[in-house]
mmCIF file of C-alpha atoms in Angstrom:
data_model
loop_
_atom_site.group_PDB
_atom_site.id
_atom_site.type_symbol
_atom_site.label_atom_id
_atom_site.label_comp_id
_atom_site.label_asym_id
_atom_site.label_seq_id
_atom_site.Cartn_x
_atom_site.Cartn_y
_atom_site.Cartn_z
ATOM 1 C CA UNK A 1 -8.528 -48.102 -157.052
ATOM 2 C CA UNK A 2 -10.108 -49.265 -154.213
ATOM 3 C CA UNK A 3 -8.797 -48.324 -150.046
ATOM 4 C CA UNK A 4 -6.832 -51.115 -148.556
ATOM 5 C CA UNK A 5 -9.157 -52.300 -145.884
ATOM 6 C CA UNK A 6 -8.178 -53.486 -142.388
ATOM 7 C CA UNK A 7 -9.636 -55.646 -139.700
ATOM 8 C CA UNK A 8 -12.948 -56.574 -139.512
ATOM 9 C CA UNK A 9 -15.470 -58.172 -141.323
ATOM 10 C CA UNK A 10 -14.763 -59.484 -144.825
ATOM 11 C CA UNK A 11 -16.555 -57.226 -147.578
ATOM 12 C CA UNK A 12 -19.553 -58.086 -149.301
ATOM 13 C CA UNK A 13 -19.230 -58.533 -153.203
ATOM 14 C CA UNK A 14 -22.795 -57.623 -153.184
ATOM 15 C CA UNK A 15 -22.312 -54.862 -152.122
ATOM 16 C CA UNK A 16 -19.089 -53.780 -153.735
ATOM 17 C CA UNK A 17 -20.954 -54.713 -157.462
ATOM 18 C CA UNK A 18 -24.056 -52.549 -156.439
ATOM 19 C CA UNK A 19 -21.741 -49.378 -155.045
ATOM 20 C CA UNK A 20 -20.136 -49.467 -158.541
ATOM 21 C CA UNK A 21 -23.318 -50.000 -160.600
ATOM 22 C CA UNK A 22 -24.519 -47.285 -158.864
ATOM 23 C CA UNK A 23 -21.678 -44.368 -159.114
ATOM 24 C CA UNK A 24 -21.560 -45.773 -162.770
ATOM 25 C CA UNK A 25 -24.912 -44.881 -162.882
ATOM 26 C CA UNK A 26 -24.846 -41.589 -161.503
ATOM 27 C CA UNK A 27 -21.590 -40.741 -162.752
ATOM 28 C CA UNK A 28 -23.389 -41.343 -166.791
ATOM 29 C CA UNK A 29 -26.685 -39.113 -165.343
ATOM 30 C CA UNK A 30 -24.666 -36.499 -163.738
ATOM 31 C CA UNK A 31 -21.096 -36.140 -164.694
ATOM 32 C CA UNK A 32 -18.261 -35.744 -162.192
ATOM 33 C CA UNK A 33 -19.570 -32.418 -160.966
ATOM 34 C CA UNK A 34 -22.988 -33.967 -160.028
ATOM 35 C CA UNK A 35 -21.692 -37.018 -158.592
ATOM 36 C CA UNK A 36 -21.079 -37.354 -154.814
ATOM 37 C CA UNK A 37 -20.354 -40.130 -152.137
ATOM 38 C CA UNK A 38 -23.626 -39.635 -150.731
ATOM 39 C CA UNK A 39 -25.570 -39.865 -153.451
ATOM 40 C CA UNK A 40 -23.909 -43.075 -155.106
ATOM 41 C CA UNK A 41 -24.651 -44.723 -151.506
ATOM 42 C CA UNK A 42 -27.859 -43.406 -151.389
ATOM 43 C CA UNK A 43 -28.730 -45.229 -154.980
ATOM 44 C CA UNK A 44 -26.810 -48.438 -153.517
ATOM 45 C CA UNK A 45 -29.289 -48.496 -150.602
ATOM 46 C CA UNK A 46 -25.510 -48.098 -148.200
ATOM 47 C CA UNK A 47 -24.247 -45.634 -145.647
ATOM 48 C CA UNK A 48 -22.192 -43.694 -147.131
ATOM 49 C CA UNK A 49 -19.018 -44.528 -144.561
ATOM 50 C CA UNK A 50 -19.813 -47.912 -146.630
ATOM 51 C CA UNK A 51 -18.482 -46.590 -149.502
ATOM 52 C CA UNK A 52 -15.788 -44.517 -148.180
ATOM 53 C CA UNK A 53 -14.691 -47.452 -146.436
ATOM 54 C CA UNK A 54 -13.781 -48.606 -149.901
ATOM 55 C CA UNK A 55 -13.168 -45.830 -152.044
ATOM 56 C CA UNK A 56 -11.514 -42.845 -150.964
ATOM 57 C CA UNK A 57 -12.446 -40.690 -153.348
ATOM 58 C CA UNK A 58 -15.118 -40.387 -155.961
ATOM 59 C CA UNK A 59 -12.698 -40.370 -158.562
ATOM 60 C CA UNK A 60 -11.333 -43.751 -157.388
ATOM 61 C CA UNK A 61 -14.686 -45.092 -157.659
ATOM 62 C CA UNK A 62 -15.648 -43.787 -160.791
ATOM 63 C CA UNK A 63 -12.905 -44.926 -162.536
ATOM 64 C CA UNK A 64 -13.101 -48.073 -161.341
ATOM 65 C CA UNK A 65 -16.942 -48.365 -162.142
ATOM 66 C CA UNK A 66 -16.615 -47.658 -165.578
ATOM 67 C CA UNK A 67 -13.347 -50.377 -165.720
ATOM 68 C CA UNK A 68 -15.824 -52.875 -164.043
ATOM 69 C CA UNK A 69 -18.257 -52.013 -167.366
ATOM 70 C CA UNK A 70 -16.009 -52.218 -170.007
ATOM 71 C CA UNK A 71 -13.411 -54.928 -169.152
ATOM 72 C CA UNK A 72 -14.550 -58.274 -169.139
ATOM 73 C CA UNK A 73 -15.289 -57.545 -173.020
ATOM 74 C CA UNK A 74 -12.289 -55.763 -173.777
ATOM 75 C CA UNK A 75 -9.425 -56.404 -172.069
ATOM 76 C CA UNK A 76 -7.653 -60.469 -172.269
ATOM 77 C CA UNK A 77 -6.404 -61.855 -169.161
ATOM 78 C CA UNK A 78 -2.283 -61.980 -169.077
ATOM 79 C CA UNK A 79 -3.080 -65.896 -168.647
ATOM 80 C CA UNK A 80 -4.784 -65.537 -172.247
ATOM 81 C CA UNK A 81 -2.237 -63.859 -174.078
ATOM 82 C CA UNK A 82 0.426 -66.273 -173.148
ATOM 83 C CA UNK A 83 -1.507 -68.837 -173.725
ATOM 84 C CA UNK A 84 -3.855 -68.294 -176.750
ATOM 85 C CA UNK A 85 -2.714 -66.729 -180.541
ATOM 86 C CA UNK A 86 -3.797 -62.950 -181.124
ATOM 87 C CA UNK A 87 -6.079 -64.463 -183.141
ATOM 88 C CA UNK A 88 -7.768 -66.502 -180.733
ATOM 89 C CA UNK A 89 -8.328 -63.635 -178.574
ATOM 90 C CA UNK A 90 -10.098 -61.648 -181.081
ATOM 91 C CA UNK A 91 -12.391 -64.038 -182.207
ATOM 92 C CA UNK A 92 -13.321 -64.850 -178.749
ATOM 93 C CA UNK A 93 -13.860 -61.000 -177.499
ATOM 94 C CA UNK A 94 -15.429 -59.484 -180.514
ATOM 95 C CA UNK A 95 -18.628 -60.756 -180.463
ATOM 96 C CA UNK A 96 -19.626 -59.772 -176.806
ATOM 97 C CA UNK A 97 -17.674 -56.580 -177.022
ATOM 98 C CA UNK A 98 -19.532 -55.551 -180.141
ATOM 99 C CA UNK A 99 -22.758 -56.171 -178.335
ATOM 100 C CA UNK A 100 -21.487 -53.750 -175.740
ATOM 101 C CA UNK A 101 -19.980 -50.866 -177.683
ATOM 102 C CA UNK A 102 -23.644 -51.700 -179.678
ATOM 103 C CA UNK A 103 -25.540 -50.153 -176.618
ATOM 104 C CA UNK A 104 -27.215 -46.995 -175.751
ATOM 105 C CA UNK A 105 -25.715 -47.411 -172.492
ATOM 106 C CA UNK A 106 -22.130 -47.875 -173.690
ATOM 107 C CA UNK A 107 -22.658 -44.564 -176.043
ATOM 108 C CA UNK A 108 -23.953 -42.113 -172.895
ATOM 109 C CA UNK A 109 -20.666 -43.828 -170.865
ATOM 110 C CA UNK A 110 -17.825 -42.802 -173.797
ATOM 111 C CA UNK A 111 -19.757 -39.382 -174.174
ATOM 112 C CA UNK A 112 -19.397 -38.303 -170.401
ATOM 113 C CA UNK A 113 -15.711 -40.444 -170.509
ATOM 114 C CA UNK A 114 -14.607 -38.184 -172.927
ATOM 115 C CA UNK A 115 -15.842 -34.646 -171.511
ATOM 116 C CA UNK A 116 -14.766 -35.556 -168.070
ATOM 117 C CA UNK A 117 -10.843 -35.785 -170.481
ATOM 118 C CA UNK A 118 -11.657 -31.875 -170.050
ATOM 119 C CA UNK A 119 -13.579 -31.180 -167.482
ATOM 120 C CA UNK A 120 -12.219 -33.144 -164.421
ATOM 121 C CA UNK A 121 -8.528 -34.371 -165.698
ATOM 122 C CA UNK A 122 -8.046 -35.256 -161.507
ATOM 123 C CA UNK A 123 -10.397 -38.182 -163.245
ATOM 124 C CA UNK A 124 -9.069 -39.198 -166.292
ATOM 125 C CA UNK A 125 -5.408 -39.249 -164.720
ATOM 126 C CA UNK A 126 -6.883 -41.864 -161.951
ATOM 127 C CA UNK A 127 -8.709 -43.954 -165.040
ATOM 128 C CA UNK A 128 -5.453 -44.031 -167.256
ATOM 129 C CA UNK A 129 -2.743 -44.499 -164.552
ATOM 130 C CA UNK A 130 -4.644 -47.284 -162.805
ATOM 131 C CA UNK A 131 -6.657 -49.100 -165.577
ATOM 132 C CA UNK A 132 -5.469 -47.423 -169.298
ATOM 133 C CA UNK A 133 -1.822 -48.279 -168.890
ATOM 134 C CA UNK A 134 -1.962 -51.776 -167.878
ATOM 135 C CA UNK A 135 -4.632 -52.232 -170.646
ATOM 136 C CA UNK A 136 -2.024 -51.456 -173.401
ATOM 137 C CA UNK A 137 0.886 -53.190 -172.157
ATOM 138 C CA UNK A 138 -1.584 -56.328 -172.691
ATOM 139 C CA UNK A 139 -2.728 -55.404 -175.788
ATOM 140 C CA UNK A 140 0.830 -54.398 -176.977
ATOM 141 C CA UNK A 141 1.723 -57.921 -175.868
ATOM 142 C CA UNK A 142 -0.463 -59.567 -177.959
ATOM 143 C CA UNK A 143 0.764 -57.059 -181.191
ATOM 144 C CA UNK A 144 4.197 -58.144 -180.216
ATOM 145 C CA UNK A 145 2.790 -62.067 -180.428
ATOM 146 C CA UNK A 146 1.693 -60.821 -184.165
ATOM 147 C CA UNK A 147 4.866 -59.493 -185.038
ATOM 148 C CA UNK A 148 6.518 -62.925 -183.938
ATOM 149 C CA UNK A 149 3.926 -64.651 -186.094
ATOM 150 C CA UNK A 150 4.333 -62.349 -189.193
ATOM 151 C CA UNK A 151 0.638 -60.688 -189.258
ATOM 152 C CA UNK A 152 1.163 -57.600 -187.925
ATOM 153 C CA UNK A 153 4.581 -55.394 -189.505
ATOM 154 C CA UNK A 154 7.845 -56.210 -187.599
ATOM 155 C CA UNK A 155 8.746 -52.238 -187.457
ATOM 156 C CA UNK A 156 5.053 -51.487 -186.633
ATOM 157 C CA UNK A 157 4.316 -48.426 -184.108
ATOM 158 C CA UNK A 158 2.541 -50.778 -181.384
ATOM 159 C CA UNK A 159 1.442 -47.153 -179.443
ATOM 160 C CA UNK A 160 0.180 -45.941 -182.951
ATOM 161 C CA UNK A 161 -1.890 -49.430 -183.173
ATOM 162 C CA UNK A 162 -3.396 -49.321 -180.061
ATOM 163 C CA UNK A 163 -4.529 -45.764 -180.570
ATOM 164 C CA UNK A 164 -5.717 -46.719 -183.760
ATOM 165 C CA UNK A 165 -8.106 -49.400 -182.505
ATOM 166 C CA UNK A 166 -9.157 -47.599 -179.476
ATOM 167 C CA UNK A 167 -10.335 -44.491 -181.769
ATOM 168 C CA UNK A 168 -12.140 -46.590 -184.075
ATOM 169 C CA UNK A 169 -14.760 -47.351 -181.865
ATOM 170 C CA UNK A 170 -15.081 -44.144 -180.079
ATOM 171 C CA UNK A 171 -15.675 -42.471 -183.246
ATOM 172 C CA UNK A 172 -18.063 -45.184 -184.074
ATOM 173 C CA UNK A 173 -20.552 -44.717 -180.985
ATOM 174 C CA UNK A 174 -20.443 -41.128 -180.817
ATOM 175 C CA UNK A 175 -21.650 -40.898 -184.480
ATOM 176 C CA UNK A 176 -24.997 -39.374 -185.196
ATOM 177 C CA UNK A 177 -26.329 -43.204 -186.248
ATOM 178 C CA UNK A 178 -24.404 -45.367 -184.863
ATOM 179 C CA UNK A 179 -24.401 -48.888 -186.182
ATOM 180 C CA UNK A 180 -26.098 -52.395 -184.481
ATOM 181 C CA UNK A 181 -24.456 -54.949 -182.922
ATOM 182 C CA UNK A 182 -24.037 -56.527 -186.517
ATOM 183 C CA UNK A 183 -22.582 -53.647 -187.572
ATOM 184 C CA UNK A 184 -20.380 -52.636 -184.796
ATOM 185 C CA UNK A 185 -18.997 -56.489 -185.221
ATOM 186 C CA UNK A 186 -18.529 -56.627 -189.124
ATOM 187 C CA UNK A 187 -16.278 -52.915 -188.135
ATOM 188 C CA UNK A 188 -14.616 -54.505 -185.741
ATOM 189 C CA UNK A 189 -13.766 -57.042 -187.889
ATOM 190 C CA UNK A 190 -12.643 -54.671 -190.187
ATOM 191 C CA UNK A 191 -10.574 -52.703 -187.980
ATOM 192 C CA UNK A 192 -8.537 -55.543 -186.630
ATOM 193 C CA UNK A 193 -7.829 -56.932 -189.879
ATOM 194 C CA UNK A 194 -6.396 -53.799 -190.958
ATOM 195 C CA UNK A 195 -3.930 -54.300 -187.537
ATOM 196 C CA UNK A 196 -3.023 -57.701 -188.314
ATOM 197 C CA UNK A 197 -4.978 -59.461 -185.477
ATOM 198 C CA UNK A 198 -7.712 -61.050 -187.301
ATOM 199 C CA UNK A 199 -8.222 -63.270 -190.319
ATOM 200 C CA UNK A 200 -11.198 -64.627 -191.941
ATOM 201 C CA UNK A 201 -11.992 -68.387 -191.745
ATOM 202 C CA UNK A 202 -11.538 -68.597 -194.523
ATOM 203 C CA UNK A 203 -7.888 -66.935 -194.420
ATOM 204 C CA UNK A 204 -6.742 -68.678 -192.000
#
């Protein structure tokens, strides 16, 4: 969650994208413990009253760095699931987002994600209040659009779904040999035909 910011000069996006690429950085190297203010702007090439000028706290900025990683794969638009069928929006996200979840880089980010669940809760509590929640309210949205359409159960747990499909690919990654991008996108596939959000062509 990012400071509200006052008068003055408009911000840079520049240098907003390379403050987060940098804690994101950091925060994957390091962990919460070993990630400061000063030494995400120092990797940004940015005073550090730069980044406090945005974030007020490293947990603020973490969170929101590893939101800026993961969503534009993951997470439809409210736009999109008015607009398009469940369907629609799983077709359209799963190959990019198996690509993603496919990456070393993806795997070192879920790892630190989930010991930081332990280790630093002040974290997680920022991540899920400000980025988790909204997150499933869209995807229970779009489960809700199944139900109406008759491909996912009409006294379905939508909590129990979303869990479900969340899980799936955190236990994927953090496997000992975890699969390809091919892989990760045939499981995908898999997984969300199980829910009730995808079909097969030639199901459909």
């Amino acid at each position: 969650m990012t400071a509200s910011r006052g008068r003055g000069r408009p911000r840079d996006p520049a240098t907003d994208a390379a403050i987060l690429r940098a804690a994101l950085e950091v925060f994957v190297e390091r962990g919460v413990e070993g990630t400061s203010i000063e030494q995400v702007a120092k990797r940004a090439g940015v005073g550090k009253l730069t980044v406090y000028r945005r974030w007020t706290t490293k947990e603020d900025l973490i969170a929101q760095a590893i939101e800026q990683s993961v969503s534009a794969e993951f997470v439809p638009s409210p736009a999109d699931v008015q607009a398009l069928s469940p369907q629609e929006i799983v077709e359209r996200a799963l190959p990019a987002a198996a690509e993603m979840v496919a990456h070393p880089d993806f795997r070192a980010l879920v790892a630190r994600v989930m010991g930081s669940a332990v280790s630093h809760p002040k974290l997680m509590a920022v991540y899920w209040t400000h980025y988790v929640l909204p997150r499933r309210e869209l995807a229970a949205a779009m489960l809700r659009r199944a139900q109406e359409d008759g491909t996912v159960a009409a006294d379905a747990d939508l909590d129990v779904m979303i869990d479900m499909m969340a899980a799936s690919v955190t236990y994927r990654v953090l496997q000992p040999d975890p699969p390809d991008a091919p892989e990760m996108l045939r499981y995908l596939k898999a997984v969300y035909r199980q829910v009730g959000l995808y079909r097969p062509p030639q199901e459909s």
